[in-house]
Amino acid sequence: MCGIVGYIGPKQAYPILLSGLKRLEYRGYDSAGIALLNGKNRIYKCKGKVSDLEKYVIGKDISGTVGIGHTRWATHGEPNDVNAHPHVSMNGIFTIIHNGIIENYSRLKKRLIDRGYTFKSDTDTEILVNLIEYIYLKGQVSAEIAVRLALTKVIGAFGILVTCTEEPDMIIAARKGSPLVVGVGDGEYFFASDATPIVEHTNRVVYLNDNDVAVVHREEITFKTIMNVKITPKIQKLDLDIGEIEKGGFDHFMLKEIFEQPRAIEDTFRGRISRNPFEIHLGGLYHIMDKLINAKRIIIIGCGTSWHAGLVGEYLFEELARIPVEVEYASEFRYRNPVILSDDVIIAISQSGETADTLAAIKLAKEQGATVIGICNVVGSSIPRLTHAGVYTHAGPEIGVASTKAFTAQVTVLSMMAMLLGHERKTISDKNYQILVEELVNIPAKIEQILKESNKIKQIAELYKNSNNCLYLGRGYLFPVALEGALKLKEISYIHAEGYPAAEMKHGPIALIDEHMPVFVIAAKDKSYDKIVSNIQEVKARKGIVIAIVSEGDTVIRKLADHVMEVPLADESLAPLLAVIPLQLLSYYIAVLRGCNVDQPRNLAKSVTVE
């Protein structure tokens, strides 16, 4: 969740660290801090955003060619100056920044207190840095050995950078459960919790695996495990352009990413769809295709928006491939002792590829002998390394905390998988297969049509920016879109919103409807159309306000609804890719009109790498 940056080399570290923290602020923005080594250790940290830190250090000594920086999403201890990272050991020898949770921190803290240690913060991180120092002083060992030994005592997740005043030309990096990447430059090294701060300095990176340690001096780097087994790292080339992590003239990353969706979807199917005839090729699944074809059950796991994409996947796989599907919250799946069979196929969905609950669920499924497929956006992340097979989404970096293009790219991959599987299993005809694939190819152009009408959506947002509650209704493929629309609104505008299957309205939510309740109805033309019309009439009979998403040319709902937002016609299996776009825009405009920080909504962070 937190953002980690580090630098060691011939340049001044501070500008590199500050720029990196700004790139990573979407991972946490409760507080920020840096530590610089240049003869002595200087720590600057404060509550608030990176801009607050930038103001705080004005006039202070920011020299030094070794440094680490952190932007925090609070777990242990409230956001304040004291709990901000970096943390320093009691005797000032070690400094640490940490992403993750130390689960046995209470027991470790008691042991250290018994040995004379005192603590200033409420964080679990301060316990770890003091444990390192205690081992260093007690055992008379090197800083590297002290770090590795301390990590053998830790239960939980960590991505850490550690510096030592007595060995000043060194940074030690280690990870377990929390992502960490090392950038390899020309006589310099960079560290970050993801690649976005590194791309402007080097395109050569090493992704640390769980229990890996990198010991980095100015002129050399050594990789080993926590248990001191040497590792030969795989240096990868970043396929990331600096322009992809800039706003590009948009007011917010979220708006930029909404408008990037035609390209993101096209990039996701580019090279995977051939024409004349239209066919799908998913090379990442070839070696497990037999298991997919013969699967008795598919279980899709994910969290948040990825879970909603999985719900769309359930409709797709069951209708097109006729395989039973269950969709599980990864956080529940991992703890409820699920029944997993060896002929099950698990599909794990995560934008970052680092979601802690999803990773734990993958490990559980693999232990039970299931075949696990990953769908994620970040090349080199943990999920593609852990799964048996997978498909990247190629949506490009998503900086806005509220996922937009990640959702549509994930649904695109699930659509391709379901179409291909249906064709291989002969549950859809060759003709229908090619029609569906061609329909998918046409989706980006149809999204462009919707985006051209964004000003009309902004006008609707003006009318409902002060609402306290909203209801979202959909049926069939569009029920998950109702859930996703409600999530987007509550995430970034802080308006209470709930999504329901439209038929379930009569089983409780209808009691909430009055003349003050906006009801967003996703009502594109499909086999449930007449039923959704009846649901709209039920809302209007109770004086509810209806804002409907309809297929172009609709006349029936247009007469019933207070407002309509049109989307182009498409096969109902692909309608979610279109219907979600107006809801994303609506949430964005409402949040902006309410003065909310769209890219950094309160209490949220982009990548949930802790439980």
Coordinates of C-alpha atoms in Angstrom, one line a residue:
M1 CA 0.0 0.0 0.0
C2 CA 2.8 2.4 0.9
G3 CA 5.2 4.0 -1.6
I4 CA 8.9 3.2 -1.2
V5 CA 11.8 4.8 -3.1
G6 CA 15.5 4.7 -2.7
Y7 CA 18.7 5.8 -4.4
I8 CA 22.4 5.1 -4.2
G9 CA 24.9 6.5 -6.7
P10 CA 26.9 9.6 -7.7
K11 CA 23.9 12.0 -7.9
Q12 CA 22.1 14.0 -5.2
A13 CA 19.5 11.7 -3.9
Y14 CA 16.8 14.2 -2.7
P15 CA 15.5 15.3 -6.2
I16 CA 15.3 11.6 -7.2
L17 CA 13.5 10.6 -4.0
L18 CA 11.0 13.5 -4.2
S19 CA 10.1 12.8 -7.8
G20 CA 9.7 9.2 -7.0
L21 CA 7.4 9.9 -4.0
K22 CA 5.2 12.0 -6.2
R23 CA 5.0 9.2 -8.7
L24 CA 4.1 6.8 -5.9
E25 CA 1.7 9.0 -4.0
Y26 CA -1.3 7.0 -5.3
R27 CA -0.1 4.1 -3.1
G28 CA -0.5 6.2 0.1
Y29 CA -0.7 9.8 1.2
D30 CA -1.3 9.9 4.9
S31 CA 2.3 11.1 5.6
A32 CA 5.7 11.2 3.8
G33 CA 9.3 11.3 4.7
I34 CA 12.9 10.9 3.5
A35 CA 16.2 9.9 5.1
L36 CA 19.5 11.2 3.6
L37 CA 23.0 9.9 4.4
N38 CA 26.0 12.2 4.0
G39 CA 28.3 11.8 6.9
K40 CA 25.3 11.9 9.2
N41 CA 21.7 10.7 9.0
R42 CA 19.1 13.3 8.4
I43 CA 15.4 12.5 8.7
Y44 CA 12.6 14.8 7.4
K45 CA 9.0 13.6 7.7
C46 CA 5.6 15.0 8.3
K47 CA 1.9 14.2 8.2
G48 CA 0.1 14.9 4.9
K49 CA 1.1 14.7 1.3
V50 CA 4.4 14.8 -0.5
S51 CA 3.8 18.5 -1.2
D52 CA 3.7 19.1 2.6
L53 CA 7.0 17.3 2.9
E54 CA 8.5 19.4 0.1
K55 CA 7.5 22.6 2.0
Y56 CA 8.8 21.2 5.3
V57 CA 12.4 20.6 4.0
I58 CA 12.8 24.2 2.6
G59 CA 15.9 25.7 4.0
K60 CA 17.1 22.3 5.4
D61 CA 20.2 20.3 4.5
I62 CA 19.1 18.0 1.7
S63 CA 22.6 16.9 0.4
G64 CA 23.6 13.3 0.2
T65 CA 24.0 10.6 -2.5
V66 CA 22.3 7.8 -0.5
G67 CA 18.7 8.1 0.5
I68 CA 15.4 6.5 1.1
G69 CA 11.8 7.9 1.0
H70 CA 8.3 6.8 1.9
T71 CA 4.7 7.8 1.5
R72 CA 2.4 6.1 3.9
W73 CA -1.0 4.4 4.0
A74 CA -1.5 3.9 7.7
T75 CA -2.0 0.5 9.2
H76 CA -0.5 0.6 12.7
G77 CA -0.8 4.0 14.3
E78 CA -2.7 7.1 13.1
P79 CA -1.3 9.4 10.5
N80 CA 0.9 11.9 12.2
D81 CA 4.5 13.2 12.2
V82 CA 5.8 10.6 14.6
N83 CA 4.3 7.6 12.9
A84 CA 5.5 8.8 9.5
H85 CA 8.4 6.8 7.9
P86 CA 11.4 6.6 7.9
H87 CA 11.9 5.2 11.4
V88 CA 15.2 5.2 13.2
S89 CA 16.5 2.7 15.8
M90 CA 16.9 3.8 19.4
N91 CA 20.6 4.4 19.1
G92 CA 20.4 6.0 15.7
I93 CA 22.3 3.3 13.8
F94 CA 19.6 2.0 11.5
T95 CA 16.9 3.7 9.4
I96 CA 14.1 1.9 7.7
I97 CA 11.1 2.4 5.5
H98 CA 8.5 -0.4 5.3
N99 CA 5.5 -1.5 3.4
G100 CA 3.5 -4.3 5.0
I101 CA 2.5 -5.5 8.4
I102 CA 4.5 -7.2 11.2
E103 CA 1.9 -9.5 12.7
N104 CA 4.0 -10.6 15.7
Y105 CA 5.1 -7.0 16.5
S106 CA 3.5 -7.0 20.0
R107 CA 5.6 -10.0 21.2
L108 CA 8.8 -8.6 19.6
K109 CA 8.2 -5.2 21.2
K110 CA 7.8 -6.8 24.6
R111 CA 11.1 -8.6 24.2
L112 CA 12.9 -5.4 23.2
I113 CA 11.4 -3.4 26.0
D114 CA 12.7 -6.1 28.4
R115 CA 16.1 -5.5 26.9
G116 CA 16.0 -1.7 27.5
Y117 CA 14.5 -0.5 24.2
T118 CA 12.1 2.4 24.1
F119 CA 9.8 3.5 21.3
K120 CA 8.5 6.8 20.1
S121 CA 5.8 5.7 17.6
D122 CA 2.8 3.4 17.5
T123 CA 4.0 1.6 14.4
D124 CA 5.1 -2.0 13.9
T125 CA 7.9 -0.7 11.7
E126 CA 9.8 0.8 14.6
I127 CA 9.8 -2.6 16.3
L128 CA 11.6 -4.1 13.2
V129 CA 14.3 -1.4 13.0
N130 CA 15.1 -1.8 16.7
L131 CA 15.2 -5.6 16.4
I132 CA 17.8 -5.1 13.6
E133 CA 19.8 -2.8 15.8
Y134 CA 19.6 -5.2 18.8
I135 CA 20.9 -8.1 16.7
Y136 CA 23.6 -5.9 15.2
L137 CA 24.9 -4.7 18.6
K138 CA 24.4 -8.0 20.5
G139 CA 25.9 -10.3 17.9
Q140 CA 28.6 -8.0 16.6
V141 CA 27.6 -8.8 13.0
S142 CA 27.4 -6.9 9.8
A143 CA 24.3 -4.8 8.9
E144 CA 23.4 -7.3 6.2
I145 CA 23.4 -10.2 8.6
A146 CA 21.5 -8.3 11.2
V147 CA 18.8 -7.5 8.7
R148 CA 18.6 -11.1 7.5
L149 CA 18.5 -12.5 11.0
A150 CA 15.8 -10.1 12.1
L151 CA 13.6 -11.0 9.2
T152 CA 13.8 -14.7 10.2
K153 CA 12.0 -13.6 13.5
V154 CA 9.3 -11.7 11.7
I155 CA 5.8 -13.0 10.9
G156 CA 3.9 -11.0 8.3
A157 CA 4.6 -9.0 5.1
F158 CA 7.3 -6.6 4.3
G159 CA 9.0 -4.6 1.6
I160 CA 11.8 -2.7 3.3
L161 CA 14.8 -0.5 2.6
V162 CA 17.4 -0.2 5.4
T163 CA 20.4 2.0 5.8
C164 CA 23.1 1.9 8.5
T165 CA 25.2 4.9 9.7
E166 CA 28.2 2.7 10.4
E167 CA 28.1 1.2 6.8
P168 CA 26.9 4.4 5.0
D169 CA 27.5 3.4 1.4
M170 CA 24.9 0.7 1.3
I171 CA 21.2 0.1 1.1
I172 CA 19.6 -3.2 2.0
A173 CA 16.3 -4.2 0.3
A174 CA 14.1 -7.2 1.2
R175 CA 10.6 -8.3 0.4
K176 CA 8.0 -10.8 1.5
G177 CA 4.5 -10.3 0.3
S178 CA 5.0 -6.6 -0.5
P179 CA 6.4 -5.6 -3.9
L180 CA 9.9 -4.2 -4.4
V181 CA 11.8 -3.5 -7.6
V182 CA 15.5 -2.6 -8.0
G183 CA 16.5 -0.4 -11.0
V184 CA 20.0 -1.0 -12.4
G185 CA 21.6 2.1 -13.8
D186 CA 25.1 3.1 -14.8
G187 CA 27.0 3.0 -11.5
E188 CA 23.8 3.8 -9.6
Y189 CA 20.8 1.9 -8.3
F190 CA 17.2 2.8 -7.7
F191 CA 14.5 1.2 -5.5
A192 CA 10.7 1.4 -5.6
S193 CA 7.6 -0.4 -4.7
D194 CA 6.7 -0.4 -8.4
A195 CA 8.4 0.7 -11.5
T196 CA 6.8 4.1 -12.1
P197 CA 9.6 6.1 -10.3
I198 CA 12.3 4.2 -12.0
V199 CA 11.4 4.4 -15.7
E200 CA 12.8 8.0 -16.1
H201 CA 16.2 6.8 -14.9
T202 CA 16.7 3.3 -16.3
N203 CA 14.7 0.6 -18.1
R204 CA 16.6 -2.3 -16.5
V205 CA 15.0 -3.7 -13.4
V206 CA 15.0 -6.7 -11.0
Y207 CA 11.8 -7.7 -9.3
L208 CA 12.5 -9.2 -5.9
N209 CA 10.7 -12.4 -5.1
D210 CA 9.5 -13.3 -1.6
N211 CA 12.3 -13.8 0.9
D212 CA 14.8 -12.1 -1.5
V213 CA 17.4 -9.6 -0.2
A214 CA 19.4 -7.2 -2.3
V215 CA 22.6 -5.8 -0.7
V216 CA 23.5 -2.7 -2.7
H217 CA 26.8 -0.8 -2.6
R218 CA 27.8 2.1 -4.8
E219 CA 29.5 -0.1 -7.4
E220 CA 28.0 -3.5 -6.9
I221 CA 24.8 -5.4 -6.0
T222 CA 24.4 -8.8 -4.5
F223 CA 21.2 -10.8 -4.4
K224 CA 20.5 -13.6 -1.9
T225 CA 17.8 -15.1 0.1
I226 CA 17.1 -14.3 3.7
M227 CA 18.8 -17.6 4.5
N228 CA 22.0 -16.4 2.7
V229 CA 21.6 -18.5 -0.5
K230 CA 23.1 -16.6 -3.4
I231 CA 20.7 -15.7 -6.3
T232 CA 21.4 -14.9 -9.9
P233 CA 18.8 -12.3 -10.7
K234 CA 16.9 -11.9 -13.9
I235 CA 17.2 -8.4 -15.2
Q236 CA 14.1 -7.3 -17.1
K237 CA 13.6 -4.5 -19.5
L238 CA 10.8 -2.1 -18.6
D239 CA 8.2 -1.7 -21.3
L240 CA 6.9 1.6 -20.0
D241 CA 7.0 5.1 -21.4
I242 CA 7.4 8.2 -19.1
G243 CA 4.4 9.8 -20.9
E244 CA 2.1 7.0 -19.6
I245 CA 2.6 8.2 -16.0
E246 CA 2.0 11.9 -16.7
K247 CA -1.5 13.5 -16.8
G248 CA -1.1 14.5 -20.5
G249 CA -3.1 17.7 -20.2
F250 CA -6.0 16.2 -18.2
D251 CA -7.0 17.6 -14.9
H252 CA -6.8 14.2 -13.2
F253 CA -5.3 10.8 -13.8
M254 CA -8.7 9.3 -13.5
L255 CA -10.1 11.3 -16.3
K256 CA -7.1 10.6 -18.5
E257 CA -7.5 6.9 -17.8
I258 CA -11.2 6.9 -18.6
F259 CA -10.4 8.5 -21.9
E260 CA -7.6 6.0 -22.5
Q261 CA -10.0 3.0 -22.5
P262 CA -10.4 2.7 -26.2
R263 CA -6.7 2.4 -26.6
A264 CA -6.3 0.2 -23.5
I265 CA -8.9 -2.3 -24.8
E266 CA -7.3 -2.3 -28.3
D267 CA -3.9 -2.8 -26.8
T268 CA -5.3 -5.7 -24.8
F269 CA -6.6 -7.6 -27.8
R270 CA -3.9 -6.4 -30.2
G271 CA -1.9 -9.4 -31.5
R272 CA -4.5 -11.7 -29.9
I273 CA -7.2 -11.3 -32.5
S274 CA -6.7 -12.2 -36.2
R275 CA -9.1 -11.2 -39.0
N276 CA -10.4 -13.0 -42.1
P277 CA -11.6 -15.0 -40.3
F278 CA -11.9 -13.4 -36.9
E279 CA -10.2 -15.6 -34.3
I280 CA -8.7 -15.3 -30.9
H281 CA -5.1 -16.5 -29.9
L282 CA -4.1 -16.4 -26.3
G283 CA -0.6 -17.7 -26.2
G284 CA -0.3 -17.5 -22.4
L285 CA -3.0 -20.2 -22.1
Y286 CA -1.9 -22.7 -24.8
H287 CA -0.1 -25.1 -22.5
I288 CA -3.1 -25.4 -20.1
M289 CA -5.9 -25.2 -22.7
D290 CA -6.8 -28.8 -22.3
K291 CA -7.4 -28.2 -18.6
L292 CA -9.6 -25.2 -19.3
I293 CA -11.6 -27.1 -21.9
N294 CA -12.1 -30.0 -19.6
A295 CA -12.7 -28.0 -16.4
K296 CA -15.7 -29.1 -14.3
R297 CA -15.7 -25.7 -12.6
I298 CA -14.1 -22.3 -12.9
I299 CA -13.6 -20.2 -9.7
I300 CA -12.8 -16.5 -10.3
I301 CA -11.2 -14.6 -7.4
G302 CA -10.5 -11.0 -7.0
C303 CA -11.1 -7.9 -4.8
G304 CA -13.1 -4.7 -5.4
T305 CA -13.3 -3.7 -9.0
S306 CA -11.5 -7.0 -10.1
W307 CA -14.3 -8.9 -8.3
H308 CA -16.8 -7.0 -10.3
A309 CA -15.0 -7.9 -13.5
G310 CA -15.1 -11.5 -12.3
L311 CA -18.9 -11.3 -12.0
V312 CA -19.1 -10.3 -15.6
G313 CA -16.8 -13.3 -16.3
E314 CA -19.2 -15.6 -14.6
Y315 CA -22.0 -14.6 -17.1
L316 CA -19.5 -14.9 -20.0
F317 CA -18.2 -18.4 -19.2
E318 CA -21.5 -19.9 -18.3
E319 CA -23.3 -18.6 -21.3
L320 CA -20.6 -19.0 -24.0
A321 CA -18.6 -22.0 -22.7
R322 CA -21.3 -23.7 -20.5
I323 CA -19.0 -24.2 -17.6
P324 CA -20.2 -23.6 -14.0
V325 CA -18.5 -20.6 -12.4
E326 CA -18.2 -19.3 -8.9
V327 CA -16.9 -15.8 -8.1
E328 CA -15.2 -15.3 -4.7
Y329 CA -13.8 -12.5 -2.8
A330 CA -10.2 -13.4 -2.4
S331 CA -10.3 -12.3 1.2
E332 CA -13.1 -14.7 2.1
F333 CA -11.9 -17.6 -0.1
R334 CA -8.5 -17.8 1.6
Y335 CA -10.1 -18.1 5.1
R336 CA -13.1 -20.3 4.7
N337 CA -11.6 -23.7 3.9
P338 CA -13.1 -23.8 0.4
V339 CA -13.6 -27.1 -1.5
I340 CA -11.1 -27.1 -4.3
L341 CA -10.8 -30.0 -6.7
S342 CA -7.8 -30.9 -8.9
D343 CA -9.9 -30.4 -12.1
D344 CA -10.9 -26.9 -11.0
V345 CA -9.5 -23.9 -12.8
I346 CA -8.9 -20.8 -10.7
I347 CA -8.8 -17.4 -12.4
A348 CA -7.2 -14.7 -10.2
I349 CA -7.7 -11.1 -11.3
S350 CA -5.7 -8.2 -10.0
Q351 CA -4.6 -4.9 -11.6
S352 CA -1.4 -4.7 -9.7
G353 CA -0.6 -8.4 -9.6
E354 CA 0.4 -7.8 -5.9
T355 CA -3.0 -7.9 -4.1
A356 CA -2.2 -9.7 -0.8
D357 CA -5.5 -11.6 -0.4
T358 CA -5.5 -12.7 -4.0
L359 CA -1.9 -13.9 -3.7
A360 CA -2.8 -15.9 -0.6
A361 CA -5.8 -17.4 -2.4
I362 CA -3.6 -18.4 -5.3
K363 CA -1.2 -20.2 -3.0
L364 CA -4.1 -22.1 -1.3
A365 CA -5.6 -23.2 -4.7
K366 CA -2.2 -24.4 -5.9
E367 CA -1.7 -26.4 -2.7
Q368 CA -5.0 -28.1 -3.5
G369 CA -3.9 -29.1 -7.0
A370 CA -6.0 -26.7 -9.0
T371 CA -4.8 -25.0 -12.2
V372 CA -4.4 -21.3 -11.6
I373 CA -4.6 -18.6 -14.3
G374 CA -3.7 -15.0 -13.6
I375 CA -5.1 -11.8 -15.2
C376 CA -3.2 -8.7 -14.3
N377 CA -1.7 -5.5 -15.7
V378 CA 1.8 -5.3 -14.3
V379 CA 4.5 -7.3 -16.1
G380 CA 6.9 -8.9 -13.6
S381 CA 4.5 -8.7 -10.6
S382 CA 3.9 -11.5 -8.2
I383 CA 0.7 -13.0 -9.7
P384 CA 2.2 -13.9 -13.1
R385 CA 5.2 -15.4 -11.4
L386 CA 3.0 -17.5 -9.1
T387 CA 0.3 -18.8 -11.5
H388 CA 0.5 -21.7 -14.0
A389 CA -0.6 -19.5 -16.9
G390 CA -2.1 -16.1 -17.6
V391 CA -3.0 -13.2 -19.8
Y392 CA -1.8 -9.6 -19.3
T393 CA -4.3 -6.8 -19.8
H394 CA -1.9 -4.3 -21.4
A395 CA -3.9 -1.4 -20.0
G396 CA -0.8 0.7 -19.3
P397 CA -0.1 2.2 -15.8
E398 CA -3.2 3.1 -13.8
I399 CA -2.4 5.9 -11.4
G400 CA -5.8 6.9 -10.3
V401 CA -6.9 5.0 -7.2
A402 CA -10.3 4.3 -8.6
S403 CA -9.9 1.7 -11.3
T404 CA -11.4 2.5 -14.7
K405 CA -9.4 1.2 -17.6
A406 CA -8.3 -1.8 -15.5
F407 CA -11.9 -2.9 -15.3
T408 CA -12.6 -2.7 -19.0
A409 CA -9.3 -4.4 -19.8
Q410 CA -10.0 -7.2 -17.4
V411 CA -13.5 -7.7 -18.9
T412 CA -11.9 -7.7 -22.4
V413 CA -9.6 -10.5 -21.4
L414 CA -12.4 -12.5 -19.8
S415 CA -14.5 -12.0 -23.0
M416 CA -11.7 -13.3 -25.1
M417 CA -11.2 -16.3 -22.9
A418 CA -14.9 -17.1 -22.8
M419 CA -15.3 -16.8 -26.6
L420 CA -12.2 -18.9 -27.2
L421 CA -13.3 -21.5 -24.7
G422 CA -16.8 -21.6 -26.1
H423 CA -15.5 -22.2 -29.6
E424 CA -13.1 -24.9 -28.4
R425 CA -15.9 -26.6 -26.5
K426 CA -18.3 -26.3 -29.5
T427 CA -20.8 -24.5 -27.3
I428 CA -21.0 -21.6 -29.7
S429 CA -21.0 -22.0 -33.5
D430 CA -18.2 -20.9 -35.8
K431 CA -20.4 -18.2 -37.1
N432 CA -21.4 -16.8 -33.7
Y433 CA -17.8 -17.0 -32.6
Q434 CA -16.6 -14.8 -35.4
I435 CA -19.5 -12.4 -34.9
L436 CA -18.6 -12.0 -31.2
V437 CA -15.0 -11.5 -32.0
E438 CA -15.8 -8.8 -34.6
E439 CA -18.1 -7.2 -32.1
L440 CA -15.2 -7.0 -29.5
V441 CA -13.0 -5.4 -32.1
N442 CA -15.6 -2.7 -32.7
I443 CA -15.9 -1.8 -28.9
P444 CA -13.1 0.8 -28.8
A445 CA -14.7 2.9 -31.5
K446 CA -18.1 2.7 -29.7
I447 CA -16.5 3.9 -26.4
E448 CA -15.0 6.8 -28.4
Q449 CA -18.7 7.7 -29.3
I450 CA -19.6 7.7 -25.6
L451 CA -16.7 9.9 -24.6
K452 CA -17.6 12.5 -27.1
E453 CA -20.8 13.0 -25.1
S454 CA -19.0 13.6 -21.8
N455 CA -20.4 17.2 -21.5
K456 CA -23.9 15.8 -21.3
I457 CA -22.9 13.5 -18.5
K458 CA -21.3 16.4 -16.7
Q459 CA -24.6 18.3 -16.9
I460 CA -26.4 15.4 -15.2
A461 CA -23.7 15.3 -12.5
E462 CA -24.4 19.0 -11.7
L463 CA -28.0 18.0 -10.8
Y464 CA -27.0 15.2 -8.4
K465 CA -23.7 16.4 -6.9
N466 CA -25.4 17.0 -3.5
S467 CA -27.2 13.7 -3.2
N468 CA -26.6 11.8 0.0
N469 CA -27.6 8.3 -1.3
C470 CA -27.9 6.7 -4.7
L471 CA -29.2 3.3 -5.9
Y472 CA -27.8 1.5 -8.9
L473 CA -29.8 -1.3 -10.6
G474 CA -29.0 -3.7 -13.4
R475 CA -29.9 -7.2 -14.7
G476 CA -27.9 -10.0 -16.2
Y477 CA -24.5 -8.8 -17.6
L478 CA -25.3 -5.3 -16.4
F479 CA -25.8 -6.2 -12.7
P480 CA -22.0 -6.2 -12.1
V481 CA -21.9 -2.8 -13.8
A482 CA -24.4 -1.5 -11.3
L483 CA -22.1 -2.7 -8.5
E484 CA -19.1 -1.1 -10.2
G485 CA -21.0 2.2 -10.8
A486 CA -21.9 2.4 -7.1
L487 CA -18.4 1.6 -6.0
K488 CA -16.9 4.3 -8.2
L489 CA -19.3 6.9 -6.8
K490 CA -18.7 6.1 -3.1
E491 CA -14.9 5.7 -3.6
I492 CA -14.3 9.2 -5.0
S493 CA -17.3 11.4 -4.0
Y494 CA -18.1 9.8 -0.6
I495 CA -21.8 9.6 -1.5
H496 CA -23.4 6.4 -0.1
A497 CA -24.3 4.2 -3.0
E498 CA -25.4 0.6 -3.4
G499 CA -25.8 -1.7 -6.4
Y500 CA -28.5 -4.3 -6.7
P501 CA -29.9 -6.7 -9.2
A502 CA -33.0 -4.8 -10.4
A503 CA -35.4 -7.6 -9.5
E504 CA -34.1 -7.5 -5.9
M505 CA -35.3 -4.0 -5.4
K506 CA -38.7 -5.3 -4.2
H507 CA -36.9 -7.3 -1.5
G508 CA -35.8 -4.4 0.6
P509 CA -34.2 -1.4 -1.3
I510 CA -37.6 -0.2 -2.6
A511 CA -38.3 1.1 1.0
L512 CA -35.6 3.7 0.4
I513 CA -37.1 5.2 -2.7
D514 CA -38.6 8.7 -2.6
E515 CA -38.4 11.9 -4.5
H516 CA -34.9 12.5 -3.1
M517 CA -33.4 9.2 -4.2
P518 CA -31.5 9.1 -7.5
V519 CA -31.8 5.6 -9.1
F520 CA -29.3 4.8 -11.8
V521 CA -30.7 2.1 -14.0
I522 CA -28.4 0.3 -16.5
A523 CA -31.0 -0.7 -19.1
A524 CA -29.2 -1.4 -22.4
K525 CA -31.3 -3.4 -24.9
D526 CA -31.0 -7.1 -24.0
K527 CA -33.3 -10.1 -23.1
S528 CA -34.1 -8.5 -19.7
Y529 CA -35.2 -5.2 -21.3
D530 CA -39.0 -5.6 -20.6
K531 CA -38.3 -6.6 -17.0
I532 CA -36.1 -3.6 -16.4
V533 CA -38.8 -1.3 -17.9
S534 CA -41.1 -2.7 -15.2
N535 CA -38.5 -2.0 -12.5
I536 CA -38.3 1.6 -13.7
Q537 CA -42.1 2.0 -13.5
E538 CA -41.9 0.7 -9.9
V539 CA -39.4 3.4 -9.1
K540 CA -41.4 6.1 -10.8
A541 CA -44.6 5.0 -9.0
R542 CA -42.8 5.9 -5.7
K543 CA -41.6 9.3 -7.0
G544 CA -38.0 8.1 -7.4
I545 CA -35.6 9.9 -9.8
V546 CA -34.5 7.7 -12.7
I547 CA -31.2 8.2 -14.5
A548 CA -31.0 5.5 -17.2
I549 CA -28.3 4.2 -19.4
V550 CA -30.0 3.1 -22.6
S551 CA -29.0 1.8 -26.0
E552 CA -29.1 4.4 -28.8
G553 CA -32.5 4.8 -30.3
D554 CA -34.3 3.7 -27.2
T555 CA -37.8 5.4 -27.0
V556 CA -39.6 3.5 -24.3
I557 CA -37.3 4.2 -21.3
R558 CA -36.6 7.7 -22.6
K559 CA -40.2 8.6 -21.9
L560 CA -40.1 7.1 -18.4
A561 CA -36.7 8.3 -17.1
D562 CA -35.8 11.8 -15.8
H563 CA -32.5 11.6 -17.7
V564 CA -30.9 9.2 -20.1
M565 CA -27.3 8.5 -21.2
E566 CA -27.0 6.6 -24.5
V567 CA -24.5 4.0 -25.4
P568 CA -24.1 2.3 -28.8
L569 CA -25.8 -1.0 -29.5
A570 CA -23.7 -4.1 -28.9
D571 CA -24.1 -7.8 -28.1
E572 CA -25.4 -8.1 -24.6
S573 CA -22.2 -10.1 -23.6
L574 CA -20.1 -7.0 -24.4
A575 CA -22.6 -4.4 -23.1
P576 CA -20.7 -4.0 -19.8
L577 CA -17.7 -2.5 -21.6
L578 CA -20.0 0.3 -22.9
A579 CA -22.4 0.8 -20.0
V580 CA -19.7 1.3 -17.4
I581 CA -18.2 4.3 -19.2
P582 CA -21.0 6.9 -18.4
L583 CA -21.0 5.7 -14.8
Q584 CA -17.3 6.3 -14.5
L585 CA -17.6 9.8 -16.0
L586 CA -20.6 10.6 -13.8
S587 CA -18.7 9.6 -10.7
Y588 CA -15.7 11.6 -11.8
Y589 CA -17.7 14.8 -12.5
I590 CA -19.7 14.5 -9.3
A591 CA -16.6 14.1 -7.2
V592 CA -14.9 17.1 -8.9
L593 CA -18.0 19.2 -8.4
R594 CA -18.0 18.3 -4.7
G595 CA -14.4 19.4 -4.4
C596 CA -13.0 15.8 -3.7
N597 CA -9.5 14.7 -4.4
V598 CA -10.4 12.4 -7.3
D599 CA -7.0 10.7 -7.7
Q600 CA -6.3 10.3 -4.0
P601 CA -9.6 9.6 -2.2
R602 CA -9.5 9.5 1.6
N603 CA -8.6 6.3 3.3
L604 CA -7.8 4.4 0.0
A605 CA -4.7 3.4 -1.7
K606 CA -4.1 1.9 -5.1
S607 CA -2.6 -1.5 -4.4
V608 CA -3.7 -3.4 -1.4
T609 CA -0.6 -5.3 -0.5
V610 CA -1.5 -5.9 3.2
E611 CA -4.5 -7.8 4.7

